[in-house]
Amino acid sequence: MKTEFISSILPNAVVDSLFVVDEVTLRNSSNKKSYISCTVSDRTGRLPCKIWGDAGMNESDIEGYYNTLSQSQGGIFRIAGRAALYKGELGINVNDGIVYLGKPADSSKLSDSDFINSPVDIAACKKQILALIESIGDEDLRTLVSSAVTKADGFFEKPAAKGRHHGYFGGLCEHSLEVAKTALSIEESLSGVRLNRDLLIAGALLHDIGKCQSFEKKGLSYAALPEYSLLGHTATGMMYLSRYRTFTDEETFRELLHIVQSHHGEHGETLPQTQEAWTVHFADTISAKLHEVDEDLKSVKPGESVKGWRSDSFVYRSPLTQSDAADGTGNTGAKGTAPPAKGNKESGNDRDGKKSQRSITDSFR
């Protein structure tokens, strides 16, 4: 039975517990000695871990342990070491405790629920996403989005990234829902700017669909496939959506692909050119960046500032802001409900003149 959790680990504390190990890589230190870098996790969070080994070990010893860990990614191992802060980030260093990493722990008497890292209520998140899809007034586009989401491999279970934001079970569906809700909130807030609400929802939910082809299940975790870095999720998303080309008219499909292709904004290959593409780009940035900042702040004391590696910027924990960092669980998953359509108008009285038959509020009844 697991009794020690990541949420209870403090700097300089001795750590000796079972964790899921993934993201295993073999690296060289500044003095050219090999060490193993990985991530350890349980249901309360994730931490970086560096495995140095004891003083008497040679390169082949370290490589042997690396081979065991890399071949068993997503497995449960006994991690014995000490917690430490490095550049404001809490992590675990393993020296003599490397001897426990020769094989995975016996998990026959362990509960998977103690080790699966996810703050997401996947069932609630899925319900909200399907309701959003049902609120799309353009029947052809609604069918396209429904088919693309429900037939994608692991849309509701896979992470949205390796570690920077939403890097946990259900992270992709949580992020996609956040982007859609944020985009709709932007649309609700702007006076005089006419947006195609149906395209907004479709683009928001499908902007990261390529990540379904970027990860595979490994034990109690997900590992990145070569496509994650070789092609990138935008390219795999465009390829995946091409199978739905005949589901809608040419112009609608072209604009949907443009939203997917341009959602990284100035950091991507193509800049957004439509109002909907810009809106999804900004909504995506809001969801991703605020989660990155939130994760960077979890090991920061109120009133202190550090350089966050996820957000790649200095972050300051305000004493005025309440935080759930103490329990190490981050967000609690899908929250609230999707915003209603503007005023009393039908939810699709958009620039193309198409009228939706359902409002968001109706879809949640």
Coordinates of C-alpha atoms in Angstrom, one line a residue:
M1 CA 0.0 0.0 0.0
K2 CA 1.3 3.4 -1.0
T3 CA 1.6 5.9 1.9
E4 CA 3.9 8.6 0.8
F5 CA 2.8 10.9 -2.0
I6 CA 4.4 13.6 -4.0
S7 CA 2.2 16.3 -2.6
S8 CA 3.8 15.7 0.8
I9 CA 7.4 15.9 -0.3
L10 CA 9.3 19.0 0.9
P11 CA 12.8 20.3 0.0
N12 CA 15.6 18.3 1.7
A13 CA 13.2 15.5 2.7
V14 CA 14.3 11.9 2.5
V15 CA 12.2 10.1 -0.1
D16 CA 11.6 6.4 -0.2
S17 CA 8.3 5.4 -1.9
L18 CA 6.8 3.8 -5.0
F19 CA 6.2 6.0 -8.1
V20 CA 5.5 5.7 -11.8
V21 CA 8.6 6.4 -13.8
D22 CA 8.5 7.8 -17.3
E23 CA 10.2 10.2 -19.7
V24 CA 13.5 8.3 -19.1
T25 CA 16.6 9.7 -20.9
L26 CA 20.4 9.1 -20.5
R27 CA 22.3 12.3 -20.2
N28 CA 25.8 13.6 -19.5
S29 CA 26.6 15.9 -16.6
S30 CA 29.0 18.9 -16.8
N31 CA 31.8 16.6 -15.8
K32 CA 30.9 14.2 -18.6
K33 CA 29.5 11.5 -16.3
S34 CA 26.3 9.7 -17.3
Y35 CA 23.2 10.1 -15.3
I36 CA 19.5 9.2 -15.8
S37 CA 16.8 11.9 -16.1
C38 CA 13.2 10.9 -15.6
T39 CA 9.9 12.0 -14.2
V40 CA 8.2 10.3 -11.3
S41 CA 4.5 10.6 -10.5
D42 CA 1.6 9.4 -8.5
R43 CA -2.0 10.5 -8.2
T44 CA -1.0 13.8 -6.5
G45 CA 1.5 15.1 -9.0
R46 CA 4.8 14.8 -10.9
L47 CA 8.4 15.6 -10.1
P48 CA 11.6 15.5 -12.1
C49 CA 14.1 12.9 -10.9
K50 CA 17.8 12.6 -11.5
I51 CA 19.5 9.3 -10.9
W52 CA 23.3 9.7 -10.3
G53 CA 24.2 6.4 -8.8
D54 CA 26.8 5.8 -6.1
A55 CA 30.4 6.8 -6.3
G56 CA 31.6 3.3 -7.2
M57 CA 29.5 2.9 -10.3
N58 CA 30.9 3.1 -13.9
E59 CA 29.3 4.1 -17.1
S60 CA 28.1 0.6 -18.0
D61 CA 26.3 0.3 -14.6
I62 CA 24.4 3.5 -15.2
E63 CA 23.5 2.4 -18.7
G64 CA 22.2 -0.9 -17.3
Y65 CA 19.8 0.8 -15.0
Y66 CA 18.8 3.2 -17.8
N67 CA 17.9 0.2 -20.1
T68 CA 15.8 -1.3 -17.4
L69 CA 13.9 2.0 -16.7
S70 CA 13.5 2.9 -20.4
Q71 CA 12.1 -0.6 -21.2
S72 CA 9.6 -0.3 -18.4
Q73 CA 8.4 3.2 -18.8
G74 CA 5.1 3.7 -17.1
G75 CA 6.0 1.0 -14.6
I76 CA 6.2 1.4 -10.8
F77 CA 9.6 1.6 -9.2
R78 CA 10.9 2.2 -5.7
I79 CA 12.5 5.7 -5.6
A80 CA 14.9 6.2 -2.7
G81 CA 16.7 9.6 -2.6
R82 CA 16.4 13.1 -1.3
A83 CA 14.3 16.0 -2.5
A84 CA 16.0 19.3 -3.4
L85 CA 15.2 22.6 -5.1
Y86 CA 17.1 23.4 -8.3
K87 CA 16.4 26.8 -9.9
G88 CA 13.2 27.0 -7.9
E89 CA 11.9 23.6 -9.1
L90 CA 11.4 20.7 -6.6
G91 CA 12.9 17.4 -7.7
I92 CA 14.4 14.2 -6.4
N93 CA 18.1 13.1 -6.5
V94 CA 18.9 9.4 -6.3
N95 CA 22.4 8.2 -5.4
D96 CA 22.7 4.9 -3.3
G97 CA 19.0 4.2 -3.9
I98 CA 19.8 3.3 -7.5
V99 CA 20.1 -0.3 -6.3
Y100 CA 16.3 -0.5 -6.1
L101 CA 15.9 0.3 -9.8
G102 CA 17.1 -3.1 -11.1
K103 CA 13.5 -4.1 -11.7
P104 CA 9.9 -2.8 -11.4
A105 CA 8.2 -3.1 -8.0
D106 CA 5.7 -5.9 -7.4
S107 CA 2.4 -4.1 -8.2
S108 CA 0.1 -7.1 -7.5
K109 CA -1.1 -5.6 -4.2
L110 CA -1.1 -2.0 -5.3
S111 CA -4.0 0.2 -6.5
D112 CA -3.6 1.8 -9.9
S113 CA -5.7 4.8 -8.6
D114 CA -2.8 5.7 -6.3
F115 CA -0.5 6.2 -9.2
I116 CA -2.5 7.6 -12.1
N117 CA -1.7 11.3 -12.3
S118 CA -4.8 13.2 -13.4
P119 CA -6.7 16.1 -11.8
V120 CA -9.3 15.8 -14.6
D121 CA -12.9 14.4 -14.1
I122 CA -12.8 12.8 -17.6
A123 CA -16.5 11.8 -17.6
A124 CA -17.5 15.4 -16.8
C125 CA -15.1 16.8 -19.3
K126 CA -16.4 14.4 -22.0
K127 CA -20.0 15.3 -21.2
Q128 CA -19.3 19.0 -21.7
I129 CA -17.4 18.5 -25.0
L130 CA -20.1 16.4 -26.5
A131 CA -22.7 19.0 -25.4
L132 CA -20.6 21.7 -27.2
I133 CA -20.5 19.6 -30.3
E134 CA -24.2 19.1 -30.2
S135 CA -24.6 22.9 -30.0
I136 CA -23.0 23.3 -33.5
G137 CA -25.8 24.5 -35.8
D138 CA -24.2 23.5 -39.1
E139 CA -25.2 19.9 -39.3
D140 CA -22.4 18.9 -41.7
L141 CA -19.7 20.5 -39.5
R142 CA -21.3 19.0 -36.4
T143 CA -21.0 15.5 -37.9
L144 CA -17.4 16.2 -38.9
V145 CA -16.4 17.3 -35.4
S146 CA -18.3 14.5 -33.7
S147 CA -16.7 11.9 -35.9
A148 CA -13.2 13.4 -35.6
V149 CA -13.4 13.6 -31.8
T150 CA -15.0 10.3 -31.0
K151 CA -13.0 8.3 -33.5
A152 CA -9.6 9.8 -32.6
D153 CA -7.4 7.4 -30.6
G154 CA -7.5 8.5 -26.9
F155 CA -8.9 12.0 -27.3
F156 CA -10.5 11.8 -23.8
E157 CA -7.6 10.0 -22.1
K158 CA -4.3 11.2 -23.6
P159 CA -2.2 14.1 -22.3
A160 CA -1.9 17.4 -24.1
A161 CA 1.9 17.6 -23.8
K162 CA 4.9 15.8 -22.3
G163 CA 5.2 18.1 -19.3
R164 CA 4.8 21.8 -20.0
H165 CA 1.0 22.0 -19.6
H166 CA -1.8 19.4 -19.2
G167 CA 0.7 16.6 -19.2
Y168 CA -1.5 14.0 -17.5
F169 CA -4.3 11.6 -18.2
G170 CA -7.2 13.5 -19.7
G171 CA -5.1 16.6 -20.3
L172 CA -5.9 16.8 -24.0
C173 CA -9.7 16.8 -23.5
E174 CA -9.4 19.3 -20.5
H175 CA -7.2 21.7 -22.6
S176 CA -9.5 21.4 -25.6
L177 CA -12.5 22.2 -23.5
E178 CA -10.8 25.1 -21.9
V179 CA -9.8 26.5 -25.3
A180 CA -13.4 26.2 -26.5
K181 CA -14.9 27.8 -23.4
T182 CA -12.4 30.6 -23.5
A183 CA -12.9 31.2 -27.2
L184 CA -16.7 31.4 -26.6
S185 CA -16.1 33.8 -23.7
I186 CA -14.1 36.0 -26.0
E187 CA -16.9 35.9 -28.5
E188 CA -19.4 36.8 -25.8
S189 CA -17.3 39.8 -24.6
L190 CA -16.7 41.5 -28.0
S191 CA -19.2 44.1 -29.2
G192 CA -19.4 44.5 -33.0
V193 CA -17.1 41.7 -33.9
R194 CA -19.0 39.0 -35.7
L195 CA -17.6 35.4 -35.4
N196 CA -18.8 32.2 -36.8
R197 CA -19.6 30.4 -33.6
D198 CA -19.8 27.0 -35.2
L199 CA -16.3 27.3 -36.7
L200 CA -15.0 28.7 -33.4
I201 CA -16.2 25.6 -31.5
A202 CA -15.0 23.2 -34.2
G203 CA -11.5 24.8 -34.4
A204 CA -11.1 25.0 -30.6
L205 CA -12.0 21.3 -30.1
L206 CA -9.9 20.1 -33.0
H207 CA -6.8 22.4 -32.8
D208 CA -4.7 19.7 -31.0
I209 CA -6.3 16.6 -32.5
G210 CA -2.9 15.6 -33.8
K211 CA -1.8 14.8 -30.3
C212 CA -3.9 11.7 -30.4
Q213 CA -1.3 10.4 -32.9
S214 CA 1.6 11.6 -30.7
F215 CA 1.3 9.5 -27.6
E216 CA 0.9 5.8 -26.8
K217 CA -0.1 4.1 -23.5
K218 CA 2.9 2.8 -21.5
G219 CA 2.0 1.1 -18.3
L220 CA 0.3 3.7 -16.1
S221 CA 1.5 6.6 -18.2
Y222 CA 1.7 7.9 -21.8
A223 CA 5.0 8.1 -23.8
A224 CA 5.6 10.3 -26.8
L225 CA 5.8 8.6 -30.1
P226 CA 8.4 9.7 -32.7
E227 CA 5.7 11.7 -34.5
Y228 CA 5.6 14.0 -31.5
S229 CA 9.0 15.6 -32.4
L230 CA 9.6 14.5 -36.0
L231 CA 6.3 15.8 -37.4
G232 CA 4.6 17.8 -34.7
H233 CA 1.0 17.6 -33.7
T234 CA -0.1 20.3 -36.2
A235 CA 1.0 18.2 -39.1
T236 CA -0.4 14.9 -37.7
G237 CA -3.7 16.8 -37.0
M238 CA -4.0 18.1 -40.6
M239 CA -3.3 14.6 -41.9
Y240 CA -5.9 13.1 -39.6
L241 CA -8.6 15.6 -40.5
S242 CA -8.0 15.0 -44.2
R243 CA -10.1 11.9 -43.9
Y244 CA -13.1 14.0 -43.1
R245 CA -12.7 16.3 -46.2
T246 CA -16.0 15.3 -47.7
F247 CA -18.0 15.9 -44.6
T248 CA -18.6 19.6 -45.3
D249 CA -18.2 22.2 -48.0
E250 CA -14.8 23.3 -49.3
E251 CA -14.8 26.8 -47.7
T252 CA -15.8 25.6 -44.3
F253 CA -13.2 22.8 -44.4
R254 CA -10.5 25.2 -45.6
E255 CA -11.2 27.6 -42.7
L256 CA -11.3 24.8 -40.2
L257 CA -7.9 23.6 -41.4
H258 CA -6.6 27.2 -41.2
I259 CA -7.5 27.4 -37.5
V260 CA -5.6 24.1 -36.8
Q261 CA -2.6 25.1 -38.9
S262 CA -2.3 28.6 -37.4
H263 CA -3.1 28.0 -33.7
H264 CA 0.5 28.6 -32.6
G265 CA 0.3 32.2 -33.9
E266 CA 3.6 33.9 -34.5
H267 CA 5.4 30.7 -33.3
G268 CA 3.8 28.6 -36.0
E269 CA 4.3 28.1 -39.7
T270 CA 1.2 30.1 -40.6
L271 CA -0.2 33.3 -38.9
P272 CA -3.9 33.4 -38.2
Q273 CA -5.8 35.3 -40.9
T274 CA -9.5 34.9 -39.8
Q275 CA -11.2 36.2 -36.6
E276 CA -11.9 32.6 -35.6
A277 CA -8.3 31.6 -36.0
W278 CA -7.0 34.5 -34.0
T279 CA -9.5 33.8 -31.3
V280 CA -8.6 30.1 -31.0
H281 CA -4.9 31.1 -31.0
F282 CA -5.4 33.4 -28.1
A283 CA -7.6 31.0 -26.2
D284 CA -5.0 28.2 -26.7
T285 CA -2.3 30.5 -25.3
I286 CA -4.4 31.5 -22.3
S287 CA -5.1 27.8 -21.4
A288 CA -1.5 26.6 -21.9
K289 CA 0.4 29.6 -20.5
L290 CA -1.7 29.9 -17.3
H291 CA -1.3 26.2 -16.6
E292 CA 2.4 26.5 -17.1
V293 CA 2.6 29.4 -14.7
D294 CA 0.5 27.6 -12.2
E295 CA 2.7 24.6 -12.3
D296 CA 5.9 26.8 -12.0
L297 CA 4.4 28.5 -8.9
K298 CA 3.7 25.3 -7.0
S299 CA 7.1 25.2 -5.3
V300 CA 7.3 28.9 -4.8
K301 CA 6.6 30.6 -1.5
P302 CA 4.3 33.6 -1.3
G303 CA 6.2 36.8 -2.0
E304 CA 9.0 35.0 -3.9
S305 CA 9.9 35.0 -7.7
V306 CA 11.7 32.3 -9.7
K307 CA 12.4 31.5 -13.3
G308 CA 9.9 28.9 -14.3
W309 CA 11.0 26.3 -16.8
R310 CA 7.5 25.5 -18.1
S311 CA 6.5 29.1 -18.7
D312 CA 10.0 30.1 -19.6
S313 CA 9.6 33.3 -17.7
F314 CA 9.9 34.7 -14.2
V315 CA 6.9 33.9 -12.0
Y316 CA 5.8 35.5 -8.8
R317 CA 3.6 34.0 -6.2
S318 CA 1.4 36.7 -4.9
P319 CA 0.5 36.5 -1.2
L320 CA -3.0 37.8 -2.3
T321 CA -3.7 34.7 -4.5
Q322 CA -5.1 31.5 -2.9
S323 CA -3.5 28.4 -4.2
D324 CA -4.0 24.7 -4.0
A325 CA -0.3 24.1 -4.4
A326 CA -0.1 22.5 -0.9
D327 CA -1.9 19.4 -2.1
G328 CA 0.1 19.2 -5.3
T329 CA -2.9 18.3 -7.4
G330 CA -3.3 21.4 -9.5
N331 CA -6.6 22.0 -11.2
T332 CA -9.5 19.8 -10.3
G333 CA -10.5 19.1 -13.8
A334 CA -13.5 20.3 -15.9
K335 CA -15.3 23.0 -14.0
G336 CA -18.6 24.7 -14.5
T337 CA -20.5 24.6 -17.7
A338 CA -19.9 26.0 -21.1
P339 CA -21.0 29.7 -21.6
P340 CA -24.4 30.3 -23.0
A341 CA -25.0 31.8 -26.4
K342 CA -25.2 35.6 -26.6
G343 CA -28.4 37.2 -25.3
N344 CA -31.6 35.6 -26.6
K345 CA -30.4 35.1 -30.1
E346 CA -30.1 31.6 -31.7
S347 CA -26.6 30.3 -31.1
G348 CA -25.5 30.3 -34.7
N349 CA -26.7 33.7 -36.2
D350 CA -23.2 34.0 -37.6
R351 CA -21.5 35.9 -40.4
D352 CA -22.5 33.2 -42.9
G353 CA -26.1 33.4 -42.1
K354 CA -26.3 29.8 -40.8
K355 CA -28.6 29.4 -37.8
S356 CA -27.9 26.9 -35.0
Q357 CA -30.9 24.9 -33.8
R358 CA -29.5 24.5 -30.3
S359 CA -28.1 26.8 -27.7
I360 CA -25.4 25.9 -25.2
T361 CA -27.9 26.3 -22.4
D362 CA -30.3 23.9 -24.1
S363 CA -27.6 21.4 -24.6
F364 CA -27.0 21.1 -20.9
R365 CA -30.6 20.6 -19.9

